[in-house]
Short mmCIF file of N, CA and C in Angstrom, two decimals:
data_model
loop_
_atom_site.label_atom_id
_atom_site.label_comp_id
_atom_site.label_asym_id
_atom_site.label_seq_id
_atom_site.Cartn_x
_atom_site.Cartn_y
_atom_site.Cartn_z
N UNK A 1 -1.15 17.21 18.92
CA UNK A 1 -1.70 17.28 17.55
C UNK A 1 -2.58 18.51 17.46
N UNK A 2 -2.43 19.25 16.41
CA UNK A 2 -3.25 20.43 16.15
C UNK A 2 -4.62 20.00 15.60
N UNK A 3 -5.57 20.87 15.65
CA UNK A 3 -6.88 20.61 15.02
C UNK A 3 -6.62 20.45 13.52
N UNK A 4 -7.24 19.42 12.96
CA UNK A 4 -7.08 19.12 11.53
C UNK A 4 -8.43 18.84 10.88
N UNK A 5 -8.50 18.98 9.60
CA UNK A 5 -9.65 18.63 8.81
C UNK A 5 -9.27 17.46 7.89
N UNK A 6 -10.12 16.47 7.83
CA UNK A 6 -9.89 15.28 7.00
C UNK A 6 -11.05 15.13 6.01
N UNK A 7 -10.81 14.44 4.91
CA UNK A 7 -11.88 14.20 3.94
C UNK A 7 -11.88 12.71 3.59
N UNK A 8 -13.05 12.16 3.45
CA UNK A 8 -13.15 10.72 3.12
C UNK A 8 -12.51 10.36 1.81
N UNK A 9 -12.41 11.31 0.88
CA UNK A 9 -11.85 10.97 -0.43
C UNK A 9 -10.32 11.05 -0.48
N UNK A 10 -9.70 11.42 0.63
CA UNK A 10 -8.24 11.42 0.70
C UNK A 10 -7.74 10.67 1.93
N UNK A 11 -8.15 9.40 2.07
CA UNK A 11 -7.70 8.62 3.24
C UNK A 11 -6.21 8.31 3.12
N UNK A 12 -5.56 8.17 4.26
CA UNK A 12 -4.15 7.83 4.24
C UNK A 12 -3.91 6.32 4.25
N UNK A 13 -4.98 5.55 4.42
CA UNK A 13 -4.85 4.11 4.45
C UNK A 13 -6.17 3.43 4.13
N UNK A 14 -6.10 2.27 3.51
CA UNK A 14 -7.30 1.45 3.22
C UNK A 14 -7.06 0.06 3.80
N UNK A 15 -8.15 -0.62 4.18
CA UNK A 15 -8.00 -1.95 4.78
C UNK A 15 -9.02 -2.90 4.15
N UNK A 16 -8.59 -3.76 3.22
CA UNK A 16 -9.48 -4.71 2.52
C UNK A 16 -10.17 -5.71 3.44
N UNK A 17 -9.65 -5.94 4.64
CA UNK A 17 -10.31 -6.82 5.61
C UNK A 17 -11.74 -6.36 5.88
N UNK A 18 -11.95 -5.05 5.82
CA UNK A 18 -13.27 -4.48 6.11
C UNK A 18 -14.15 -4.49 4.87
N UNK A 19 -13.63 -4.01 3.75
CA UNK A 19 -14.33 -4.05 2.46
C UNK A 19 -13.35 -3.62 1.36
N UNK A 20 -13.79 -3.77 0.11
CA UNK A 20 -12.94 -3.34 -1.01
C UNK A 20 -12.68 -1.84 -0.95
N UNK A 21 -13.60 -1.10 -0.31
CA UNK A 21 -13.46 0.37 -0.23
C UNK A 21 -13.63 0.78 1.24
N UNK A 22 -12.65 0.43 2.07
CA UNK A 22 -12.64 0.82 3.48
C UNK A 22 -11.53 1.85 3.67
N UNK A 23 -11.91 3.06 3.99
CA UNK A 23 -10.98 4.17 4.09
C UNK A 23 -10.76 4.58 5.54
N UNK A 24 -9.55 4.56 5.98
CA UNK A 24 -9.20 5.06 7.31
C UNK A 24 -9.02 6.56 7.20
N UNK A 25 -9.93 7.31 7.76
CA UNK A 25 -9.90 8.76 7.63
C UNK A 25 -9.16 9.36 8.83
N UNK A 26 -9.58 9.00 10.04
CA UNK A 26 -8.90 9.43 11.25
C UNK A 26 -8.48 8.19 12.00
N UNK A 27 -7.19 8.08 12.29
CA UNK A 27 -6.67 6.88 12.95
C UNK A 27 -5.28 7.16 13.48
N UNK A 28 -4.67 6.18 14.09
CA UNK A 28 -3.35 6.33 14.70
C UNK A 28 -2.34 6.86 13.70
N UNK A 29 -2.39 6.43 12.46
CA UNK A 29 -1.45 6.87 11.43
C UNK A 29 -1.57 8.34 11.11
N UNK A 30 -2.66 8.98 11.51
CA UNK A 30 -2.85 10.42 11.32
C UNK A 30 -2.56 11.21 12.58
N UNK A 31 -2.10 10.53 13.62
CA UNK A 31 -1.76 11.22 14.87
C UNK A 31 -2.84 11.15 15.93
N UNK A 32 -3.98 10.53 15.63
CA UNK A 32 -5.01 10.36 16.67
C UNK A 32 -4.48 9.39 17.73
N UNK A 33 -4.80 9.67 18.97
CA UNK A 33 -4.32 8.81 20.06
C UNK A 33 -5.27 7.64 20.34
N UNK A 34 -6.58 7.90 20.31
CA UNK A 34 -7.54 6.85 20.58
C UNK A 34 -8.69 6.81 19.58
N UNK A 35 -8.88 7.90 18.86
CA UNK A 35 -10.01 7.99 17.93
C UNK A 35 -9.77 7.17 16.66
N UNK A 36 -10.87 6.73 16.07
CA UNK A 36 -10.81 5.99 14.83
C UNK A 36 -12.08 6.26 14.05
N UNK A 37 -11.98 6.77 12.82
CA UNK A 37 -13.15 7.01 12.01
C UNK A 37 -12.90 6.49 10.62
N UNK A 38 -13.61 5.44 10.27
CA UNK A 38 -13.50 4.82 8.95
C UNK A 38 -14.70 5.22 8.12
N UNK A 39 -14.52 5.31 6.81
CA UNK A 39 -15.58 5.49 5.85
C UNK A 39 -15.59 4.24 5.00
N UNK A 40 -16.71 3.51 5.03
CA UNK A 40 -16.73 2.19 4.40
C UNK A 40 -17.88 2.09 3.41
N UNK A 41 -17.54 1.73 2.19
CA UNK A 41 -18.53 1.46 1.15
C UNK A 41 -18.49 -0.06 0.88
N UNK A 42 -19.61 -0.70 1.05
CA UNK A 42 -19.70 -2.14 0.75
C UNK A 42 -20.66 -2.34 -0.41
N UNK A 43 -20.22 -3.08 -1.42
CA UNK A 43 -21.08 -3.41 -2.54
C UNK A 43 -22.11 -4.45 -2.10
N UNK A 44 -23.24 -4.52 -2.80
CA UNK A 44 -24.24 -5.55 -2.51
C UNK A 44 -23.56 -6.92 -2.53
N UNK A 45 -23.78 -7.71 -1.54
CA UNK A 45 -23.22 -9.07 -1.43
C UNK A 45 -21.87 -9.10 -0.72
N UNK A 46 -21.27 -7.96 -0.46
CA UNK A 46 -19.97 -7.92 0.19
C UNK A 46 -20.11 -8.08 1.72
N UNK A 47 -19.05 -8.54 2.37
CA UNK A 47 -19.07 -8.74 3.85
C UNK A 47 -17.67 -8.52 4.41
N UNK A 48 -17.61 -8.16 5.67
CA UNK A 48 -16.34 -8.12 6.41
C UNK A 48 -15.84 -9.52 6.61
N UNK A 49 -14.57 -9.66 6.85
CA UNK A 49 -14.03 -10.89 7.39
C UNK A 49 -14.43 -10.90 8.87
N UNK A 50 -15.04 -11.98 9.39
CA UNK A 50 -15.38 -12.00 10.82
C UNK A 50 -14.13 -11.71 11.66
N UNK A 51 -14.30 -10.82 12.64
CA UNK A 51 -13.15 -10.39 13.42
C UNK A 51 -13.55 -9.99 14.83
N UNK A 52 -12.53 -9.81 15.67
CA UNK A 52 -12.71 -9.44 17.07
C UNK A 52 -11.85 -8.20 17.36
N UNK A 53 -12.39 -7.27 18.11
CA UNK A 53 -11.60 -6.15 18.64
C UNK A 53 -11.42 -6.47 20.13
N UNK A 54 -10.23 -6.97 20.50
CA UNK A 54 -9.98 -7.47 21.84
C UNK A 54 -10.07 -6.42 22.93
N UNK A 55 -9.80 -5.16 22.58
CA UNK A 55 -9.80 -4.10 23.60
C UNK A 55 -10.62 -2.86 23.15
N UNK A 56 -11.43 -3.03 22.13
CA UNK A 56 -12.16 -1.87 21.58
C UNK A 56 -13.66 -2.18 21.41
N UNK A 57 -14.46 -1.15 21.54
CA UNK A 57 -15.86 -1.23 21.14
C UNK A 57 -15.93 -0.76 19.69
N UNK A 58 -16.78 -1.35 18.92
CA UNK A 58 -16.95 -0.99 17.52
C UNK A 58 -18.32 -0.37 17.34
N UNK A 59 -18.33 0.89 16.87
CA UNK A 59 -19.59 1.60 16.64
C UNK A 59 -19.61 2.04 15.19
N UNK A 60 -20.68 1.70 14.48
CA UNK A 60 -20.79 1.97 13.07
C UNK A 60 -22.14 2.62 12.80
N UNK A 61 -22.10 3.80 12.16
CA UNK A 61 -23.35 4.48 11.80
C UNK A 61 -23.59 4.26 10.30
N UNK A 62 -24.80 3.78 9.99
CA UNK A 62 -25.16 3.45 8.62
C UNK A 62 -25.72 4.70 7.91
N UNK A 63 -25.03 5.17 6.89
CA UNK A 63 -25.48 6.35 6.13
C UNK A 63 -26.43 5.95 5.01
N UNK A 64 -26.12 4.83 4.35
CA UNK A 64 -26.94 4.38 3.21
C UNK A 64 -27.04 2.86 3.21
N UNK A 65 -28.15 2.36 2.67
CA UNK A 65 -28.31 0.92 2.47
C UNK A 65 -28.86 0.16 3.66
N UNK A 66 -28.74 -1.13 3.58
CA UNK A 66 -29.20 -2.02 4.63
C UNK A 66 -28.43 -3.35 4.55
N UNK A 67 -28.47 -4.09 5.63
CA UNK A 67 -27.76 -5.37 5.66
C UNK A 67 -28.00 -6.06 6.97
N UNK A 68 -27.02 -6.87 7.36
CA UNK A 68 -27.11 -7.70 8.58
C UNK A 68 -25.77 -7.62 9.31
N UNK A 69 -25.83 -7.52 10.63
CA UNK A 69 -24.62 -7.67 11.45
C UNK A 69 -24.75 -8.99 12.19
N UNK A 70 -23.72 -9.79 12.16
CA UNK A 70 -23.75 -11.10 12.82
C UNK A 70 -22.82 -11.14 14.01
N UNK A 71 -23.36 -11.68 15.10
CA UNK A 71 -22.59 -11.97 16.31
C UNK A 71 -22.18 -13.44 16.19
N UNK A 72 -20.96 -13.67 15.78
CA UNK A 72 -20.50 -15.04 15.54
C UNK A 72 -20.31 -15.83 16.83
N UNK A 73 -20.15 -15.15 17.96
CA UNK A 73 -20.01 -15.83 19.26
C UNK A 73 -21.34 -16.42 19.70
N UNK A 74 -22.39 -15.71 19.47
CA UNK A 74 -23.74 -16.14 19.95
C UNK A 74 -24.58 -16.75 18.84
N UNK A 75 -24.10 -16.65 17.60
CA UNK A 75 -24.89 -17.22 16.48
C UNK A 75 -26.15 -16.44 16.17
N UNK A 76 -26.12 -15.12 16.45
CA UNK A 76 -27.29 -14.28 16.17
C UNK A 76 -26.99 -13.28 15.09
N UNK A 77 -28.03 -12.75 14.47
CA UNK A 77 -27.86 -11.69 13.49
C UNK A 77 -28.99 -10.69 13.63
N UNK A 78 -28.67 -9.43 13.32
CA UNK A 78 -29.63 -8.35 13.40
C UNK A 78 -29.64 -7.56 12.09
N UNK A 79 -30.82 -7.29 11.55
CA UNK A 79 -30.87 -6.46 10.34
C UNK A 79 -30.63 -4.99 10.72
N UNK A 80 -30.06 -4.23 9.79
CA UNK A 80 -29.89 -2.78 10.01
C UNK A 80 -30.23 -2.06 8.71
N UNK A 81 -30.47 -0.74 8.84
CA UNK A 81 -30.74 0.09 7.67
C UNK A 81 -30.20 1.50 7.91
N UNK A 82 -30.21 2.30 6.86
CA UNK A 82 -29.71 3.69 6.96
C UNK A 82 -30.36 4.42 8.11
N UNK A 83 -29.56 5.20 8.83
CA UNK A 83 -30.05 5.95 9.97
C UNK A 83 -29.86 5.25 11.30
N UNK A 84 -29.43 3.99 11.27
CA UNK A 84 -29.22 3.23 12.51
C UNK A 84 -27.72 3.14 12.82
N UNK A 85 -27.43 2.86 14.08
CA UNK A 85 -26.07 2.65 14.52
C UNK A 85 -25.94 1.23 15.04
N UNK A 86 -24.81 0.61 14.73
CA UNK A 86 -24.47 -0.73 15.23
C UNK A 86 -23.43 -0.55 16.31
N UNK A 87 -23.62 -1.20 17.45
CA UNK A 87 -22.60 -1.16 18.51
C UNK A 87 -22.21 -2.59 18.86
N UNK A 88 -20.90 -2.88 18.79
CA UNK A 88 -20.39 -4.20 19.10
C UNK A 88 -19.50 -4.09 20.35
N UNK A 89 -19.84 -4.80 21.44
CA UNK A 89 -19.03 -4.74 22.64
C UNK A 89 -17.63 -5.31 22.44
N UNK A 90 -16.75 -4.96 23.34
CA UNK A 90 -15.37 -5.43 23.34
C UNK A 90 -15.35 -6.98 23.29
N UNK A 91 -14.48 -7.53 22.46
CA UNK A 91 -14.24 -8.97 22.44
C UNK A 91 -15.25 -9.83 21.72
N UNK A 92 -16.22 -9.24 21.05
CA UNK A 92 -17.27 -10.00 20.36
C UNK A 92 -16.86 -10.26 18.91
N UNK A 93 -16.85 -11.52 18.46
CA UNK A 93 -16.55 -11.81 17.06
C UNK A 93 -17.77 -11.47 16.23
N UNK A 94 -17.54 -10.63 15.22
CA UNK A 94 -18.66 -10.09 14.44
C UNK A 94 -18.25 -9.83 13.00
N UNK A 95 -19.26 -9.55 12.17
CA UNK A 95 -19.03 -9.14 10.79
C UNK A 95 -20.29 -8.43 10.29
N UNK A 96 -20.08 -7.52 9.36
CA UNK A 96 -21.17 -6.79 8.74
C UNK A 96 -21.34 -7.31 7.32
N UNK A 97 -22.59 -7.51 6.91
CA UNK A 97 -22.91 -8.08 5.61
C UNK A 97 -23.86 -7.15 4.85
N UNK A 98 -23.53 -6.83 3.62
CA UNK A 98 -24.46 -6.08 2.74
C UNK A 98 -25.23 -7.15 1.96
N UNK A 99 -26.13 -7.80 2.68
CA UNK A 99 -26.80 -9.02 2.14
C UNK A 99 -28.28 -8.80 1.82
N UNK A 100 -28.68 -7.56 1.61
CA UNK A 100 -30.10 -7.30 1.32
C UNK A 100 -30.32 -6.81 -0.11
N UNK A 101 -29.34 -7.08 -1.01
CA UNK A 101 -29.50 -6.70 -2.39
C UNK A 101 -29.07 -5.28 -2.73
N UNK A 102 -28.58 -4.56 -1.72
CA UNK A 102 -28.07 -3.20 -1.94
C UNK A 102 -26.75 -3.04 -1.19
N UNK A 103 -25.97 -2.07 -1.60
CA UNK A 103 -24.72 -1.77 -0.90
C UNK A 103 -25.00 -0.95 0.35
N UNK A 104 -23.94 -0.71 1.12
CA UNK A 104 -24.04 0.13 2.30
C UNK A 104 -22.91 1.13 2.31
N UNK A 105 -23.16 2.22 3.01
CA UNK A 105 -22.13 3.21 3.29
C UNK A 105 -22.24 3.51 4.77
N UNK A 106 -21.07 3.47 5.45
CA UNK A 106 -21.07 3.70 6.90
C UNK A 106 -19.85 4.48 7.34
N UNK A 107 -19.94 5.03 8.55
CA UNK A 107 -18.78 5.66 9.21
C UNK A 107 -18.70 5.11 10.61
N UNK A 108 -17.50 5.10 11.14
CA UNK A 108 -17.31 4.63 12.52
C UNK A 108 -16.08 3.77 12.60
N UNK A 109 -16.06 2.91 13.61
CA UNK A 109 -14.95 2.00 13.77
C UNK A 109 -14.66 1.75 15.23
N UNK A 110 -13.63 0.94 15.49
CA UNK A 110 -13.31 0.57 16.88
C UNK A 110 -12.63 1.71 17.63
N UNK A 111 -13.07 1.91 18.87
CA UNK A 111 -12.45 2.90 19.74
C UNK A 111 -12.27 2.27 21.12
N UNK A 112 -11.12 2.38 21.76
CA UNK A 112 -9.94 3.01 21.14
C UNK A 112 -9.50 2.21 19.92
N UNK A 113 -8.64 2.81 19.13
CA UNK A 113 -8.15 2.16 17.93
C UNK A 113 -7.65 0.76 18.26
N UNK A 114 -7.90 -0.18 17.36
CA UNK A 114 -7.51 -1.58 17.58
C UNK A 114 -6.07 -1.81 17.11
N UNK A 115 -5.12 -1.57 18.02
CA UNK A 115 -3.70 -1.71 17.67
C UNK A 115 -3.35 -3.15 17.30
N UNK A 116 -3.95 -4.12 17.97
CA UNK A 116 -3.67 -5.51 17.67
C UNK A 116 -4.07 -5.87 16.25
N UNK A 117 -5.23 -5.44 15.82
CA UNK A 117 -5.69 -5.71 14.46
C UNK A 117 -4.79 -5.01 13.44
N UNK A 118 -4.39 -3.77 13.73
CA UNK A 118 -3.51 -3.04 12.82
C UNK A 118 -2.13 -3.70 12.73
N UNK A 119 -1.65 -4.23 13.85
CA UNK A 119 -0.36 -4.96 13.82
C UNK A 119 -0.51 -6.23 13.02
N UNK A 120 -1.60 -6.97 13.25
CA UNK A 120 -1.82 -8.24 12.53
C UNK A 120 -1.92 -8.00 11.01
N UNK A 121 -2.45 -6.84 10.62
CA UNK A 121 -2.59 -6.52 9.20
C UNK A 121 -1.29 -5.95 8.62
N UNK A 122 -0.27 -5.79 9.47
CA UNK A 122 1.02 -5.28 9.02
C UNK A 122 1.07 -3.78 8.82
N UNK A 123 0.08 -3.09 9.37
CA UNK A 123 -0.01 -1.62 9.19
C UNK A 123 0.70 -0.87 10.30
N UNK A 124 0.60 -1.36 11.52
CA UNK A 124 1.18 -0.71 12.68
C UNK A 124 2.39 -1.50 13.12
N UNK A 125 3.49 -0.82 13.28
CA UNK A 125 4.72 -1.49 13.75
C UNK A 125 5.23 -0.72 14.96
N UNK A 126 5.42 -1.44 16.04
CA UNK A 126 6.04 -0.81 17.23
C UNK A 126 6.56 -1.85 18.17
#
């Protein structure tokens, strides 16, 4: 793959499982082998569907807003705000919630790319 430039406003795929406005900017469908970079806008009150990345770490950098990330395996939650990064270890059931009265904007995602999740969503076929 040659060096490429991508823009958040021209994603090649969206995934409602993450949010109403979850944009896959760099991912397997763009030729990346292991990298994954999503741009996610969550409205106030919106949340991910709780999910697990069986073979990936999930790292999310918060650009705007605040909310809560929940570890559904341990029953814990942590507040976050703009300027912070969330890191979820491999295999942990989790979800991000914009539950503080404001929306959030973030970048990041599971690395390596979560092929199992993409297959389950009907996006990746092989």
